[in-house]
Short mmCIF file of C-alpha atoms in Angstrom, two decimals:
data_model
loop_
_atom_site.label_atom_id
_atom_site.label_comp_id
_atom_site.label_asym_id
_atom_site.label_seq_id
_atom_site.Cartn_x
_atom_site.Cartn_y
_atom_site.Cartn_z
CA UNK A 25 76.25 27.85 -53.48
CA UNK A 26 75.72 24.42 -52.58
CA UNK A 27 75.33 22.61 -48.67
CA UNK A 28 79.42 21.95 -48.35
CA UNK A 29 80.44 25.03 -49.71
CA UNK A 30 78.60 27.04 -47.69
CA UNK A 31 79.73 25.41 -44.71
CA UNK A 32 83.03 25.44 -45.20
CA UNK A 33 82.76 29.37 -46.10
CA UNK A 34 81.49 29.65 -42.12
CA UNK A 35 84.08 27.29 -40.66
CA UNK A 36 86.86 29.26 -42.37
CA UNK A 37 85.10 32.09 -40.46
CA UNK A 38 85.58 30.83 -37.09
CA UNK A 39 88.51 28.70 -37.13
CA UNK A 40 91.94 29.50 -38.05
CA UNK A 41 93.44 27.18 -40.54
CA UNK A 42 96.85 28.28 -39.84
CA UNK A 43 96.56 26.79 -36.13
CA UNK A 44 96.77 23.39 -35.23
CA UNK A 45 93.23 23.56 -33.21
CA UNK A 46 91.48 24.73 -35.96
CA UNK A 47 92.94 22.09 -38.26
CA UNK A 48 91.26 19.61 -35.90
CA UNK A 49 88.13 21.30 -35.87
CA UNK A 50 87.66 21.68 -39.43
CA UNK A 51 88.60 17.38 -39.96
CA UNK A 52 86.11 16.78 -36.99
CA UNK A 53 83.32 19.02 -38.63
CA UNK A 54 84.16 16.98 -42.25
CA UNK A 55 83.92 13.70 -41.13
CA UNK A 56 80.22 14.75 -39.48
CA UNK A 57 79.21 16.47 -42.41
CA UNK A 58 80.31 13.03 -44.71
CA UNK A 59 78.51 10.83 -42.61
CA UNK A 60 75.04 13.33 -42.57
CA UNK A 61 75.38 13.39 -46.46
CA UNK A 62 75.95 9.32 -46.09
CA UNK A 63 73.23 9.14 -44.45
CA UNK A 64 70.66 11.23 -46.69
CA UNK A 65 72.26 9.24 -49.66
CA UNK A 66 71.19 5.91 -47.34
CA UNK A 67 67.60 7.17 -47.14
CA UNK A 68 67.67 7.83 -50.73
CA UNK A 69 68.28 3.96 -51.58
CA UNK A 70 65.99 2.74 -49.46
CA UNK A 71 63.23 4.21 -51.80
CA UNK A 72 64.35 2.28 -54.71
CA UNK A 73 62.97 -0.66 -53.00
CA UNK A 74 60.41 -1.77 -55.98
CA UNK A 75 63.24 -2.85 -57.86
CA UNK A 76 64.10 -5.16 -55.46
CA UNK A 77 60.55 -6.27 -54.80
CA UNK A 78 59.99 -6.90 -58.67
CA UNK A 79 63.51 -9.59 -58.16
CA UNK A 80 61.96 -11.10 -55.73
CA UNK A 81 58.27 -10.94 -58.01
CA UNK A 82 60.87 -12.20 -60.58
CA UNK A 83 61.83 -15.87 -58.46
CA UNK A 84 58.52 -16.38 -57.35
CA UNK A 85 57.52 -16.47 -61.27
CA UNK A 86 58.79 -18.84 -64.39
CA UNK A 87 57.39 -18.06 -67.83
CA UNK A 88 57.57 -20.79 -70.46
CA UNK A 89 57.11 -20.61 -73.91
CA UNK A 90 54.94 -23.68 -75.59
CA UNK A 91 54.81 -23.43 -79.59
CA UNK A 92 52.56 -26.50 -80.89
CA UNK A 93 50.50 -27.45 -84.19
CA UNK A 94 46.99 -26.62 -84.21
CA UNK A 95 45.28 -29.63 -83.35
CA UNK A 96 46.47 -29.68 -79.85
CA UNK A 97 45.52 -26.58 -77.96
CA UNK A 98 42.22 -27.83 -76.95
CA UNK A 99 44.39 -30.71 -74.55
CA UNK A 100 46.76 -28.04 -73.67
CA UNK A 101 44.08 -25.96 -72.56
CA UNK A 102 43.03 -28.43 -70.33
CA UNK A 103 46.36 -29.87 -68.87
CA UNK A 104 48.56 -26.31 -68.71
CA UNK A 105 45.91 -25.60 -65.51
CA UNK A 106 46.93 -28.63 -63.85
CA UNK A 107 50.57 -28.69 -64.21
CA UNK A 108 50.53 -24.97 -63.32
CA UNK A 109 48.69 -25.79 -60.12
CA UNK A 110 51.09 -28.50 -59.23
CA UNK A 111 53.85 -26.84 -59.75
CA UNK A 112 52.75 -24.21 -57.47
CA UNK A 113 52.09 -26.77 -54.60
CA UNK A 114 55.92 -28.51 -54.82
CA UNK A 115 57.86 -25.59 -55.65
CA UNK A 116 55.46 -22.42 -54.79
CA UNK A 117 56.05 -21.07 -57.58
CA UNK A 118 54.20 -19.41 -60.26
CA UNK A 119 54.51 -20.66 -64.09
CA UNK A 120 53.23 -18.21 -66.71
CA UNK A 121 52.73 -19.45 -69.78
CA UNK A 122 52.90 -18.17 -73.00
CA UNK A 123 51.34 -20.33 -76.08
CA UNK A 124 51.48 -20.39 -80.04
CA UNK A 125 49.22 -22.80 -82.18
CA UNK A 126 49.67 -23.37 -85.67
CA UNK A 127 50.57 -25.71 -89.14
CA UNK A 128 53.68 -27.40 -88.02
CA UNK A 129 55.84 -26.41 -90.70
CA UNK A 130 55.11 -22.69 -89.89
CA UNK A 131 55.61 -23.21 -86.29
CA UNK A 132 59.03 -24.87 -86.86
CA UNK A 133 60.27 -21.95 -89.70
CA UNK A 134 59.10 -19.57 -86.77
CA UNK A 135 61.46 -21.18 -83.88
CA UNK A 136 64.05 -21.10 -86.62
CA UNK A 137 63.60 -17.61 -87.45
CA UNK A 138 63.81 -16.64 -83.73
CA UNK A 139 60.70 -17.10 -82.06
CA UNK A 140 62.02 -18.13 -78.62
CA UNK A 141 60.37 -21.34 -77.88
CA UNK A 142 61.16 -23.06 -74.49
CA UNK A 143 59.09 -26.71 -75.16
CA UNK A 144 58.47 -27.42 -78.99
CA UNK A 145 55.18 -30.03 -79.58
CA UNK A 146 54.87 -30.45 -83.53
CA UNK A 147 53.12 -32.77 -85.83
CA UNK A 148 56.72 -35.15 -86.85
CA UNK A 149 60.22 -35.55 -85.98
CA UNK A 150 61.14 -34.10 -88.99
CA UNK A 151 60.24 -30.45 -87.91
CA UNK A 152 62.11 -31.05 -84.73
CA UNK A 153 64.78 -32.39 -86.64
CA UNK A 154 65.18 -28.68 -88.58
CA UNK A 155 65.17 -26.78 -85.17
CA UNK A 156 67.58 -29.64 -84.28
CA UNK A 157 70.21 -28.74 -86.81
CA UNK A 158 69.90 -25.15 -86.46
CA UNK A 159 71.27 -25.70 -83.63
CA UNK A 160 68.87 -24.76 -81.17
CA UNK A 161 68.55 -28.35 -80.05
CA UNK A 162 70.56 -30.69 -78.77
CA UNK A 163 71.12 -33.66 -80.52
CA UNK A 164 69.75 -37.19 -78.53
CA UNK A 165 66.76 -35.00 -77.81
CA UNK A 166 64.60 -38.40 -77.96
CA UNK A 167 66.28 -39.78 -75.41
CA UNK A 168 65.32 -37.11 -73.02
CA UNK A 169 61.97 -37.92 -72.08
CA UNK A 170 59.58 -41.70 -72.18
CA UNK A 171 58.88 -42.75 -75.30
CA UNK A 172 61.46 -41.77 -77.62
CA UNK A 173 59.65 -38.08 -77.37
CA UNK A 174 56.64 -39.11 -78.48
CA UNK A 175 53.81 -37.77 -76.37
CA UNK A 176 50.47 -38.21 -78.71
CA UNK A 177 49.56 -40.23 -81.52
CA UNK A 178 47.21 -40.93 -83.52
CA UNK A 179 46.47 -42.98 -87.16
CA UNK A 180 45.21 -42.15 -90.42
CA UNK A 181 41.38 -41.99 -91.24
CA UNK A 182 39.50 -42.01 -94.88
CA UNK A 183 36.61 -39.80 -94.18
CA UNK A 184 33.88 -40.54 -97.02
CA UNK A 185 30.43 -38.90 -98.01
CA UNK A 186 27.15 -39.93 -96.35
CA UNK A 187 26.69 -43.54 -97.11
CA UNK A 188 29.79 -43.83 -98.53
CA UNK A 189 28.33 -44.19 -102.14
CA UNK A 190 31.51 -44.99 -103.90
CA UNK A 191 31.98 -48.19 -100.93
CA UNK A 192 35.44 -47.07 -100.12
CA UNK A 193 36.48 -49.12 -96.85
CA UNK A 194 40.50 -49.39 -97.53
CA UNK A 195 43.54 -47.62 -99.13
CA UNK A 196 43.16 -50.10 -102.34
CA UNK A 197 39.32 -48.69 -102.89
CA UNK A 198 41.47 -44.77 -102.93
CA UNK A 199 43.25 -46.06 -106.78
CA UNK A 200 40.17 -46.83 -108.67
CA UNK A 201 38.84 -45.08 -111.61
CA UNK A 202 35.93 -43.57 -110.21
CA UNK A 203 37.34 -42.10 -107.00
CA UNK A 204 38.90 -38.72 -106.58
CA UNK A 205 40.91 -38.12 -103.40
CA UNK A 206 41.41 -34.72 -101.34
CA UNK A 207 44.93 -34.48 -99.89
CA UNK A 208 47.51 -32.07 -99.05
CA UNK A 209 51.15 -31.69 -100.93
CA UNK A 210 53.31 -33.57 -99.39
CA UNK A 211 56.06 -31.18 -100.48
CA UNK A 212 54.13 -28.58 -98.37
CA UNK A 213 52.48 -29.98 -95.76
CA UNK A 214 53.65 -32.39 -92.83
CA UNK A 215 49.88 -34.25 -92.64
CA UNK A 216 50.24 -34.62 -96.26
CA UNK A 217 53.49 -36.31 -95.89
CA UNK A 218 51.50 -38.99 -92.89
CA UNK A 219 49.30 -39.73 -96.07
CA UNK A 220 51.60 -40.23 -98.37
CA UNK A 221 53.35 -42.86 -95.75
CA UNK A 222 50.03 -44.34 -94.87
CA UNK A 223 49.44 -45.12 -98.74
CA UNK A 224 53.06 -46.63 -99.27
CA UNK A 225 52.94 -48.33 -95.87
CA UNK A 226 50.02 -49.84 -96.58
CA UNK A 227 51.37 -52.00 -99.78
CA UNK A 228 54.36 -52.67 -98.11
CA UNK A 229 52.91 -54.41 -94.96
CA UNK A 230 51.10 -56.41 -97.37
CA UNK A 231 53.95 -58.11 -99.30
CA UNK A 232 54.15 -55.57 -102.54
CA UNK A 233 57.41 -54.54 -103.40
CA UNK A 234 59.24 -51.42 -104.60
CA UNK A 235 57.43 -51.32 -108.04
CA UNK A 236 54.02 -52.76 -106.90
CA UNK A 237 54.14 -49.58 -104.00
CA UNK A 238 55.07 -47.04 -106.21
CA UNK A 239 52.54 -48.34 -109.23
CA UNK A 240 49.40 -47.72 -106.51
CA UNK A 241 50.70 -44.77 -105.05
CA UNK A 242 50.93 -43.32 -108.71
CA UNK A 243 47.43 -44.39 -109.30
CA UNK A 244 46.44 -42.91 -106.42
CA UNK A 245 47.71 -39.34 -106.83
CA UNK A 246 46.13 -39.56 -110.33
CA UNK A 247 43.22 -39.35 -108.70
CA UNK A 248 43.74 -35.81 -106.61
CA UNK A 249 42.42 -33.25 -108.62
CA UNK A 250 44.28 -30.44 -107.08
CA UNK A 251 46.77 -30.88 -103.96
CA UNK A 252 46.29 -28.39 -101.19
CA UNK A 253 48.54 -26.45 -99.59
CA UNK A 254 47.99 -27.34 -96.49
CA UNK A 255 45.87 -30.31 -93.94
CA UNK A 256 42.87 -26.97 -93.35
CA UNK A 257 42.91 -25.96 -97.32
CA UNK A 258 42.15 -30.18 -97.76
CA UNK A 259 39.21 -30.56 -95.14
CA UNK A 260 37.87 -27.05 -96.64
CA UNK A 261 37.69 -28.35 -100.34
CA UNK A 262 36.01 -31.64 -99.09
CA UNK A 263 33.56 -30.31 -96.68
CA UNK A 264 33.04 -27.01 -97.64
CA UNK A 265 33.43 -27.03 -101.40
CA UNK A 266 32.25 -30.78 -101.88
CA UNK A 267 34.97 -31.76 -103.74
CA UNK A 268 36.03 -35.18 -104.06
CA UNK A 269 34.66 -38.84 -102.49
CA UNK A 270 37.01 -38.78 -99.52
CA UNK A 271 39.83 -37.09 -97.65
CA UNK A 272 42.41 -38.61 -95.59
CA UNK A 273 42.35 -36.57 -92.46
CA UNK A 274 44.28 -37.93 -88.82
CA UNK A 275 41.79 -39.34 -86.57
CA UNK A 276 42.03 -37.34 -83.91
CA UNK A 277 40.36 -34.54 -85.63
CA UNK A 278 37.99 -36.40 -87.19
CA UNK A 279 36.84 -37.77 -83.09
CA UNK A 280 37.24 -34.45 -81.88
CA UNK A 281 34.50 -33.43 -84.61
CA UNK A 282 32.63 -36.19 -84.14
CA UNK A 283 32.37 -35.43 -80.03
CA UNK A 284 31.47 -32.06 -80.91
CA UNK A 285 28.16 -32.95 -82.56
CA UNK A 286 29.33 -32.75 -86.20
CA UNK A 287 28.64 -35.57 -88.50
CA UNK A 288 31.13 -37.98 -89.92
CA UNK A 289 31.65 -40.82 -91.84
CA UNK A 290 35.13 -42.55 -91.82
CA UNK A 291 36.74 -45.81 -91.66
CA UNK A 292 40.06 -46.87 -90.38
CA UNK A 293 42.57 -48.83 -92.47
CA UNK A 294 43.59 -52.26 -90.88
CA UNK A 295 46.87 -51.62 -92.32
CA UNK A 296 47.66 -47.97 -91.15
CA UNK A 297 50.82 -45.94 -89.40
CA UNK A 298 51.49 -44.64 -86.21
CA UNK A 299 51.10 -41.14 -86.72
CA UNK A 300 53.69 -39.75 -84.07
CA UNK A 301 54.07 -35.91 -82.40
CA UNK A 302 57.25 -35.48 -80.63
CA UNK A 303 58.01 -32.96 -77.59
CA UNK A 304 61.34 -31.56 -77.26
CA UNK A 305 62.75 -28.76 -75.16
CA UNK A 306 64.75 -26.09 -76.69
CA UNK A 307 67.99 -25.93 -75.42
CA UNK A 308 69.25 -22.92 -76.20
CA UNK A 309 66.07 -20.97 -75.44
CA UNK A 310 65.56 -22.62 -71.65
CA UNK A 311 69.68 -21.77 -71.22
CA UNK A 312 69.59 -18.18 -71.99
CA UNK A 313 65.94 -17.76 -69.78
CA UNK A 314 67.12 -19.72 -67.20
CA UNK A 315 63.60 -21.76 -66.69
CA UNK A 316 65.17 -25.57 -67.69
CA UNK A 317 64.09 -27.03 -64.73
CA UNK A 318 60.42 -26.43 -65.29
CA UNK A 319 60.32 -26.68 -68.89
CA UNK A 320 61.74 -30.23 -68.75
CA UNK A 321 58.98 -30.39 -65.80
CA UNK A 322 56.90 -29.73 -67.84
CA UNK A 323 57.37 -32.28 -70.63
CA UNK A 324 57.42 -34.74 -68.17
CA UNK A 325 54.24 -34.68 -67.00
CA UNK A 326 52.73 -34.45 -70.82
CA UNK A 327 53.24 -38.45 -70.48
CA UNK A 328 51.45 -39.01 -66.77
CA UNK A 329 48.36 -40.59 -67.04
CA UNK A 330 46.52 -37.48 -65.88
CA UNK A 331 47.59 -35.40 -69.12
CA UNK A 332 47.34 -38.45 -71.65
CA UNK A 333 43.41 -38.65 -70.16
CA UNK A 334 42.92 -34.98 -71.58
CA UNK A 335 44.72 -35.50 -74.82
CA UNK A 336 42.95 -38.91 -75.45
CA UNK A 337 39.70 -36.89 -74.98
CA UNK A 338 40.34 -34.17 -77.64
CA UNK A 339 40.96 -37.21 -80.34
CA UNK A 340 44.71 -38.46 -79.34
CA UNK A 341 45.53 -42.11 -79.17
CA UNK A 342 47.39 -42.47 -75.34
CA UNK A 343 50.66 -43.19 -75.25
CA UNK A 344 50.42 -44.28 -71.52
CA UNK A 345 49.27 -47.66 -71.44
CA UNK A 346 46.99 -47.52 -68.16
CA UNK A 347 45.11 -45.05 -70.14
CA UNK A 348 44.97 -46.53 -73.28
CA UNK A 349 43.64 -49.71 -71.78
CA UNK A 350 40.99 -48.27 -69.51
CA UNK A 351 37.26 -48.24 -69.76
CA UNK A 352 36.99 -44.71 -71.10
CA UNK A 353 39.44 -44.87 -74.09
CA UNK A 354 39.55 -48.95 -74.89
CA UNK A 355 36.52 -48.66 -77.26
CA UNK A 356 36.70 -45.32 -78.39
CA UNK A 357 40.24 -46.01 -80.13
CA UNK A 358 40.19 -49.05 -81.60
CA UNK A 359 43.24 -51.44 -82.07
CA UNK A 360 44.76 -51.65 -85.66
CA UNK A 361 45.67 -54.68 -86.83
CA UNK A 362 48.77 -53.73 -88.35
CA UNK A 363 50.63 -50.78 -87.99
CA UNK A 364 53.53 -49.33 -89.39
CA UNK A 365 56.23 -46.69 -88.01
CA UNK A 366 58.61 -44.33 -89.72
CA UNK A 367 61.78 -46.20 -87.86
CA UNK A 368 60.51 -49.52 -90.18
CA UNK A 369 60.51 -46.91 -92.99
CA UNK A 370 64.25 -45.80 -92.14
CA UNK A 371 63.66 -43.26 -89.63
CA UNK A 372 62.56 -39.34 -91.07
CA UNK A 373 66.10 -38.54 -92.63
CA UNK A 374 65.86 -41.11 -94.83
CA UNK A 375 62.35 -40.87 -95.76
CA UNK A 376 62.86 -37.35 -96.67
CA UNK A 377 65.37 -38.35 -99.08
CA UNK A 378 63.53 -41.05 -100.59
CA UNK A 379 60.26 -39.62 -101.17
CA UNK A 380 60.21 -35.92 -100.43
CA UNK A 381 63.20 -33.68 -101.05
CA UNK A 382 63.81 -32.30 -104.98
CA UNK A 383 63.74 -34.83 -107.76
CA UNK A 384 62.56 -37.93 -104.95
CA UNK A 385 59.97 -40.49 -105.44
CA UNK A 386 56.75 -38.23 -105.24
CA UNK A 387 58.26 -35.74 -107.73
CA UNK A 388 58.97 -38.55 -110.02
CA UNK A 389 55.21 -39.79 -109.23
CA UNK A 390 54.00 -35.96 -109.51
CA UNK A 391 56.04 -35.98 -113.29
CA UNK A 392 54.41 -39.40 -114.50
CA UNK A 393 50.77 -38.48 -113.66
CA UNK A 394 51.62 -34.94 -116.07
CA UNK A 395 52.59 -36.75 -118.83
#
């Protein structure tokens, strides 16, 4: 018998229902007996109180998702402390960050395939582009932020053997008989598709036309015994496995080798491209967690002079003027004479198209060299 019943059992003892005093008495003994159980219920919710201190844990925290290609987690490393700490100071508030580092094209097909990236940071526009029109962000995304989205940079490099015995000091030294050349497929591989531009780029800025480009290219690709699968499968088979009498490798690895003790031997092109990495935030991802403010915060500061300092000293060209121009970085990345972009190229759409998707120009190249 539970608390009420047995109380009313006793009340029907004393007082007589039938009369109108003990009608009173019983409604006056009720309403007590509601507001005592009220009361115990009140107690009760006041010891559920660590759900309402883990909301309040839950304000005083943001969590942000950063998915990037490989190459950069050394400057992340370095700059995700800072912004952290300054975020704390303006908005004291905690950001917890979560981090992925990989090939580009992976990273991208994992964002597509639902890993919930908040701040994207790949190796070309192109792999933004496919996150782009899978709707996850919004289009005019390079409008967002400085620099058309483009946060780090670098060019292309031809890394040669000790000595460079076979004298290989441009792109036009890469088509002669007695060279072989480690790359990457560019079907496969977004640096591979950087060297394929630097090549083409590099006749083009120089007055050849369609047939003239496409005749060196060809001879060029003759010349790879095997195309990787990837930018790490390339530097493996030339450094590792000795193959070949140079790679084409982005710069910034080959200087963040280089200030980590290792030996290397490389020239840079006078005629190169800009090898751009865009940042975007993922729209739909920052929406449904609700942290848009500080990822877009975030990307912001990626172009302040104090992050460009760390990426420029992990191997990335500056993007940030002041930085590019000062003391520290001036000599260490030298000017190129003449450098090409993508846009000149058509923008990435097009130079998918053109040279990449089924049946394009390097297929046709890949068919000749067979024969």
């Amino acid at each position: 018998m539970n608390l009420w019943q047995q109380l009313r059992k006793r009340l029907q003892l004393r007082f007589n229902p039938n009369s109108l005093k003990g009608f009173v008495s019983l409604v006056l003994v009720g309403t007590v007996l509601s507001l005592s159980l009220a009361a115990c219920s009140g107690t009760n919710t006041s010891n559920s109180s660590p759900s309402a201190s883990n909301d309040t844990e839950k304000k005083q925290n943001a969590e942000l998702t950063l998915v990037s290609f490989a190459v950069t987690k050394a400057a992340h490393a370095a700059i995700i402390p800072k912004f952290v700490e300054k975020w704390q100071k303006e908005h004291n508030q905690t950001v917890v960050f979560k981090q992925s580092y990989g090939g580009s094209g992976s990273q991208t097909r994992a964002v597509v395939d639902g890993l919930e990236a908040d701040v994207v940071h790949l190796a070309l526009a192109l792999d933004t582009r496919k996150i782009e029109k899978a709707g996850l962000i919004q289009s005019g995304w390079e409008k967002k932020f400085p620099n058309n989205g483009i946060v780090t940079k670098s060019v292309a490099a031809l890394v040669t053997r000790e000595g460079n015995p076979k004298g290989i000091k441009n792109w036009a030294d890469l088509a002669k008989d007695n060279v072989k050349l480690i790359t990457a497929d560019p079907k496969t591989s977004g640096v591979a598709r950087w060297n394929f531009l630097a090549l083409w780029n590099s006749v083009i800025k120089t007055g050849g036309d369609e047939a003239k480009v496409t005749e060196f290219v060809t001879k060029v690709y003759k010349n790879v015994p095997v195309l990787t699968k990837d930018a790490r499968e390339a530097t493996d088979a030339f450094f590792k496995q000795g193959q070949g009498d140079a790679l084409i490798n982005y710069e910034n690895e080959i200087v963040l080798a280089r200030d980590k003790g290792e030996k290397t031997n490389y020239v840079l092109p006078d005629v190169n491209i800009s090898i751009d990495n865009p940042i975007a935030v993922v729209d739909k991802n920052v929406d449904k967690h609700g942290n848009r403010e500080v990822a877009e915060a975030f990307v912001k500061y990626l172009f302040t002079p104090e992050a460009q300092q760390e990426f420029a000293k992990v191997g990335f060209r500056p993007v940030d003027e002041t930085v590019a121009k000062s003391k520290e970085f001036a000599e260490k990345y030298p000017q190129i004479k003449t450098l090409g972009t993508v846009q000149e190229l058509g923008g990435w759409d097009a130079v998918q198209k053109k040279f990449f998707d089924d049946g394009a120009i390097f297929d046709q190249i890949q068919a000749k060299n067979r024969r």
